[in-house]
Amino acid sequence: MEEAIQHGIILEQYADTGRGACCLVAGFTSEGKPIHIVIGRKAEQVVIITVYIPTPPKFITPLKRNRS
């Protein structure tokens, strides 16, 4: 997860969803598996909210959401 956060890209940013503002980061594990990490902040710390592997039908590719 650390590598994915450090080298990943922000796909989406979310306003306060009840947990505060957060964002969806797409990255890859050291083995090359795509992962998505929703992260936020609590004071000065980064908080990992959830981690999952992006799959159809929600995602066409690891970096592209299915908007249909």
Short mmCIF file of N, CA, C and O in Angstrom, two decimals:
data_model
loop_
_atom_site.label_atom_id
_atom_site.label_comp_id
_atom_site.label_asym_id
_atom_site.label_seq_id
_atom_site.Cartn_x
_atom_site.Cartn_y
_atom_site.Cartn_z
N MET A 1 0.83 -1.19 0.00
CA MET A 1 0.00 0.00 0.00
C MET A 1 0.87 1.25 0.00
O MET A 1 0.52 2.22 -0.66
N GLU A 2 1.95 1.19 0.74
CA GLU A 2 2.83 2.36 0.83
C GLU A 2 3.34 2.78 -0.55
O GLU A 2 3.31 3.96 -0.90
N GLU A 3 3.80 1.80 -1.34
CA GLU A 3 4.30 2.09 -2.69
C GLU A 3 3.19 2.66 -3.56
O GLU A 3 3.41 3.59 -4.34
N ALA A 4 2.01 2.09 -3.47
CA ALA A 4 0.89 2.56 -4.28
C ALA A 4 0.53 4.00 -3.94
O ALA A 4 0.24 4.79 -4.83
N ILE A 5 0.58 4.35 -2.68
CA ILE A 5 0.28 5.73 -2.27
C ILE A 5 1.39 6.67 -2.75
O ILE A 5 1.12 7.73 -3.30
N GLN A 6 2.63 6.27 -2.56
CA GLN A 6 3.76 7.13 -2.93
C GLN A 6 3.85 7.36 -4.43
O GLN A 6 4.20 8.45 -4.87
N HIS A 7 3.57 6.33 -5.22
CA HIS A 7 3.77 6.42 -6.66
C HIS A 7 2.46 6.44 -7.45
O HIS A 7 2.49 6.50 -8.68
N GLY A 8 1.33 6.39 -6.75
CA GLY A 8 0.04 6.34 -7.42
C GLY A 8 -0.43 7.72 -7.86
O GLY A 8 0.26 8.72 -7.70
N ILE A 9 -1.61 7.72 -8.43
CA ILE A 9 -2.22 8.99 -8.85
C ILE A 9 -3.60 9.13 -8.20
O ILE A 9 -4.27 8.14 -7.93
N ILE A 10 -3.97 10.36 -7.98
CA ILE A 10 -5.29 10.65 -7.42
C ILE A 10 -6.30 10.60 -8.56
O ILE A 10 -6.20 11.35 -9.53
N LEU A 11 -7.25 9.67 -8.46
CA LEU A 11 -8.29 9.54 -9.47
C LEU A 11 -9.48 10.44 -9.19
O LEU A 11 -10.06 11.01 -10.10
N GLU A 12 -9.86 10.52 -7.94
CA GLU A 12 -11.04 11.30 -7.55
C GLU A 12 -10.80 11.93 -6.19
O GLU A 12 -10.10 11.36 -5.35
N GLN A 13 -11.40 13.10 -6.00
CA GLN A 13 -11.37 13.75 -4.69
C GLN A 13 -12.80 13.91 -4.22
O GLN A 13 -13.69 14.23 -5.02
N TYR A 14 -13.01 13.68 -2.95
CA TYR A 14 -14.35 13.74 -2.38
C TYR A 14 -14.40 14.80 -1.29
O TYR A 14 -13.48 14.91 -0.48
N ALA A 15 -15.48 15.56 -1.30
CA ALA A 15 -15.70 16.54 -0.23
C ALA A 15 -15.98 15.79 1.06
O ALA A 15 -15.93 14.56 1.10
N ASP A 16 -16.32 16.48 2.08
CA ASP A 16 -16.61 15.86 3.37
C ASP A 16 -17.74 14.85 3.22
O ASP A 16 -18.86 15.20 2.89
N THR A 17 -17.43 13.59 3.43
CA THR A 17 -18.40 12.51 3.31
C THR A 17 -18.85 12.00 4.67
O THR A 17 -19.33 10.88 4.79
N GLY A 18 -18.67 12.81 5.70
CA GLY A 18 -18.98 12.37 7.05
C GLY A 18 -17.73 11.97 7.80
O GLY A 18 -17.70 11.93 9.02
N ARG A 19 -16.68 11.64 7.04
CA ARG A 19 -15.38 11.29 7.64
C ARG A 19 -14.36 12.38 7.35
O ARG A 19 -13.19 12.23 7.60
N GLY A 20 -14.81 13.44 6.70
CA GLY A 20 -13.91 14.49 6.26
C GLY A 20 -13.59 14.29 4.78
O GLY A 20 -14.00 13.33 4.16
N ALA A 21 -12.84 15.23 4.23
CA ALA A 21 -12.45 15.14 2.82
C ALA A 21 -11.50 13.96 2.64
O ALA A 21 -10.72 13.63 3.54
N CYS A 22 -11.58 13.31 1.49
CA CYS A 22 -10.71 12.18 1.20
C CYS A 22 -10.50 12.08 -0.30
O CYS A 22 -11.09 12.83 -1.07
N CYS A 23 -9.65 11.15 -0.71
CA CYS A 23 -9.41 10.97 -2.14
C CYS A 23 -9.17 9.50 -2.45
O CYS A 23 -8.82 8.71 -1.58
N LEU A 24 -9.38 9.17 -3.72
CA LEU A 24 -9.16 7.82 -4.23
C LEU A 24 -7.83 7.82 -4.98
O LEU A 24 -7.66 8.56 -5.94
N VAL A 25 -6.90 7.00 -4.51
CA VAL A 25 -5.58 6.88 -5.14
C VAL A 25 -5.49 5.53 -5.83
O VAL A 25 -5.85 4.51 -5.25
N ALA A 26 -5.03 5.55 -7.08
CA ALA A 26 -4.81 4.31 -7.83
C ALA A 26 -3.31 4.08 -7.92
O ALA A 26 -2.54 4.99 -8.21
N GLY A 27 -2.90 2.85 -7.61
CA GLY A 27 -1.50 2.51 -7.70
C GLY A 27 -1.34 1.02 -7.92
O GLY A 27 -2.31 0.31 -8.18
N PHE A 28 -0.11 0.56 -7.84
CA PHE A 28 0.20 -0.84 -8.07
C PHE A 28 1.07 -1.38 -6.95
O PHE A 28 1.91 -0.66 -6.40
N THR A 29 0.86 -2.64 -6.60
CA THR A 29 1.71 -3.29 -5.61
C THR A 29 3.07 -3.59 -6.24
O THR A 29 3.24 -3.46 -7.45
N SER A 30 4.01 -4.02 -5.44
CA SER A 30 5.34 -4.37 -5.96
C SER A 30 5.25 -5.55 -6.93
O SER A 30 6.13 -5.72 -7.77
N GLU A 31 4.18 -6.34 -6.84
CA GLU A 31 3.97 -7.46 -7.76
C GLU A 31 3.22 -7.03 -9.02
O GLU A 31 2.92 -7.85 -9.89
N GLY A 32 2.85 -5.75 -9.11
CA GLY A 32 2.16 -5.25 -10.30
C GLY A 32 0.66 -5.31 -10.25
O GLY A 32 -0.01 -5.01 -11.23
N LYS A 33 0.06 -5.70 -9.11
CA LYS A 33 -1.40 -5.75 -8.99
C LYS A 33 -1.94 -4.33 -8.79
O LYS A 33 -1.43 -3.59 -7.96
N PRO A 34 -3.00 -3.99 -9.52
CA PRO A 34 -3.60 -2.67 -9.30
C PRO A 34 -4.38 -2.66 -7.98
O PRO A 34 -5.05 -3.64 -7.65
N ILE A 35 -4.28 -1.56 -7.26
CA ILE A 35 -5.09 -1.38 -6.06
C ILE A 35 -5.57 0.06 -5.99
O ILE A 35 -4.95 0.96 -6.53
N HIS A 36 -6.71 0.22 -5.33
CA HIS A 36 -7.25 1.53 -5.04
C HIS A 36 -7.25 1.71 -3.54
O HIS A 36 -7.57 0.78 -2.79
N ILE A 37 -6.89 2.91 -3.11
CA ILE A 37 -6.84 3.23 -1.69
C ILE A 37 -7.59 4.54 -1.47
O ILE A 37 -7.28 5.54 -2.13
N VAL A 38 -8.56 4.53 -0.61
CA VAL A 38 -9.25 5.76 -0.23
C VAL A 38 -8.55 6.26 1.03
O VAL A 38 -8.47 5.53 2.03
N ILE A 39 -8.01 7.48 0.93
CA ILE A 39 -7.27 8.02 2.07
C ILE A 39 -7.81 9.40 2.46
O ILE A 39 -8.38 10.11 1.64
N GLY A 40 -7.65 9.71 3.72
CA GLY A 40 -8.04 11.00 4.25
C GLY A 40 -6.98 11.47 5.22
O GLY A 40 -5.89 10.90 5.30
N ARG A 41 -7.33 12.49 5.98
CA ARG A 41 -6.40 13.02 6.97
C ARG A 41 -7.12 13.16 8.30
O ARG A 41 -8.29 13.50 8.34
N LYS A 42 -6.39 12.93 9.35
CA LYS A 42 -6.88 13.20 10.69
C LYS A 42 -5.74 13.93 11.38
O LYS A 42 -4.69 13.33 11.63
N ALA A 43 -5.96 15.20 11.61
CA ALA A 43 -4.89 16.08 12.11
C ALA A 43 -3.74 16.04 11.10
O ALA A 43 -3.95 16.31 9.94
N GLU A 44 -2.57 15.64 11.51
CA GLU A 44 -1.41 15.61 10.62
C GLU A 44 -1.12 14.21 10.07
O GLU A 44 -0.10 14.00 9.43
N GLN A 45 -2.00 13.26 10.31
CA GLN A 45 -1.75 11.89 9.88
C GLN A 45 -2.61 11.51 8.68
O GLN A 45 -3.75 11.95 8.55
N VAL A 46 -2.06 10.69 7.80
CA VAL A 46 -2.81 10.12 6.69
C VAL A 46 -3.56 8.91 7.22
O VAL A 46 -2.99 8.08 7.93
N VAL A 47 -4.84 8.82 6.90
CA VAL A 47 -5.68 7.73 7.38
C VAL A 47 -6.14 6.91 6.18
O VAL A 47 -6.69 7.46 5.22
N ILE A 48 -5.90 5.61 6.22
CA ILE A 48 -6.38 4.72 5.17
C ILE A 48 -7.80 4.30 5.53
O ILE A 48 -8.02 3.69 6.58
N ILE A 49 -8.73 4.64 4.65
CA ILE A 49 -10.14 4.35 4.92
C ILE A 49 -10.51 2.98 4.37
O ILE A 49 -11.16 2.18 5.05
N THR A 50 -10.10 2.69 3.14
CA THR A 50 -10.38 1.39 2.55
C THR A 50 -9.39 1.10 1.43
O THR A 50 -8.83 2.02 0.84
N VAL A 51 -9.18 -0.17 1.16
CA VAL A 51 -8.30 -0.63 0.07
C VAL A 51 -9.04 -1.73 -0.67
O VAL A 51 -9.64 -2.60 -0.05
N TYR A 52 -9.00 -1.68 -2.00
CA TYR A 52 -9.64 -2.74 -2.78
C TYR A 52 -8.97 -2.87 -4.13
O TYR A 52 -8.22 -1.99 -4.56
N ILE A 53 -9.23 -3.97 -4.80
CA ILE A 53 -8.74 -4.21 -6.15
C ILE A 53 -9.84 -3.77 -7.11
O ILE A 53 -10.97 -4.27 -7.02
N PRO A 54 -9.55 -2.82 -8.01
CA PRO A 54 -10.58 -2.34 -8.93
C PRO A 54 -10.93 -3.41 -9.98
O PRO A 54 -10.04 -3.99 -10.61
N THR A 55 -12.21 -3.68 -10.11
CA THR A 55 -12.68 -4.71 -11.05
C THR A 55 -13.94 -4.23 -11.76
O THR A 55 -14.64 -3.35 -11.27
N PRO A 56 -14.22 -4.81 -12.92
CA PRO A 56 -15.50 -4.53 -13.59
C PRO A 56 -16.64 -5.00 -12.70
O PRO A 56 -16.43 -5.91 -11.90
N PRO A 57 -17.78 -4.44 -12.77
CA PRO A 57 -18.23 -3.45 -13.72
C PRO A 57 -17.92 -2.01 -13.32
O PRO A 57 -18.06 -1.11 -14.13
N LYS A 58 -17.50 -1.76 -12.08
CA LYS A 58 -17.25 -0.38 -11.66
C LYS A 58 -16.08 0.27 -12.40
O LYS A 58 -16.09 1.46 -12.66
N PHE A 59 -15.05 -0.51 -12.70
CA PHE A 59 -13.86 0.03 -13.36
C PHE A 59 -13.57 -0.74 -14.64
O PHE A 59 -13.49 -1.96 -14.63
N ILE A 60 -13.39 0.01 -15.73
CA ILE A 60 -13.04 -0.59 -17.02
C ILE A 60 -11.57 -1.01 -16.99
O ILE A 60 -11.21 -2.07 -17.47
N THR A 61 -10.73 -0.13 -16.48
CA THR A 61 -9.31 -0.38 -16.26
C THR A 61 -9.00 0.10 -14.85
O THR A 61 -9.84 0.76 -14.22
N PRO A 62 -7.82 -0.18 -14.32
CA PRO A 62 -7.50 0.32 -12.98
C PRO A 62 -7.59 1.84 -12.86
O PRO A 62 -7.79 2.35 -11.76
N LEU A 63 -7.48 2.55 -13.97
CA LEU A 63 -7.48 4.01 -13.92
C LEU A 63 -8.74 4.65 -14.51
O LEU A 63 -8.87 5.87 -14.50
N LYS A 64 -9.68 3.84 -15.00
CA LYS A 64 -10.86 4.41 -15.66
C LYS A 64 -12.15 3.78 -15.11
O LYS A 64 -12.36 2.59 -15.20
N ARG A 65 -12.99 4.67 -14.54
CA ARG A 65 -14.28 4.24 -13.99
C ARG A 65 -15.30 4.05 -15.12
O ARG A 65 -15.31 4.81 -16.08
N ASN A 66 -16.14 3.04 -14.99
CA ASN A 66 -17.24 2.82 -15.91
C ASN A 66 -18.34 3.79 -15.54
O ASN A 66 -18.91 3.71 -14.46
N ARG A 67 -18.65 4.71 -16.40
CA ARG A 67 -19.63 5.76 -16.11
C ARG A 67 -21.03 5.44 -16.61
O ARG A 67 -21.91 6.27 -16.59
N SER A 68 -21.26 4.24 -17.09
CA SER A 68 -22.60 3.91 -17.62
C SER A 68 -23.56 3.53 -16.54
O SER A 68 -23.31 3.29 -15.44
#
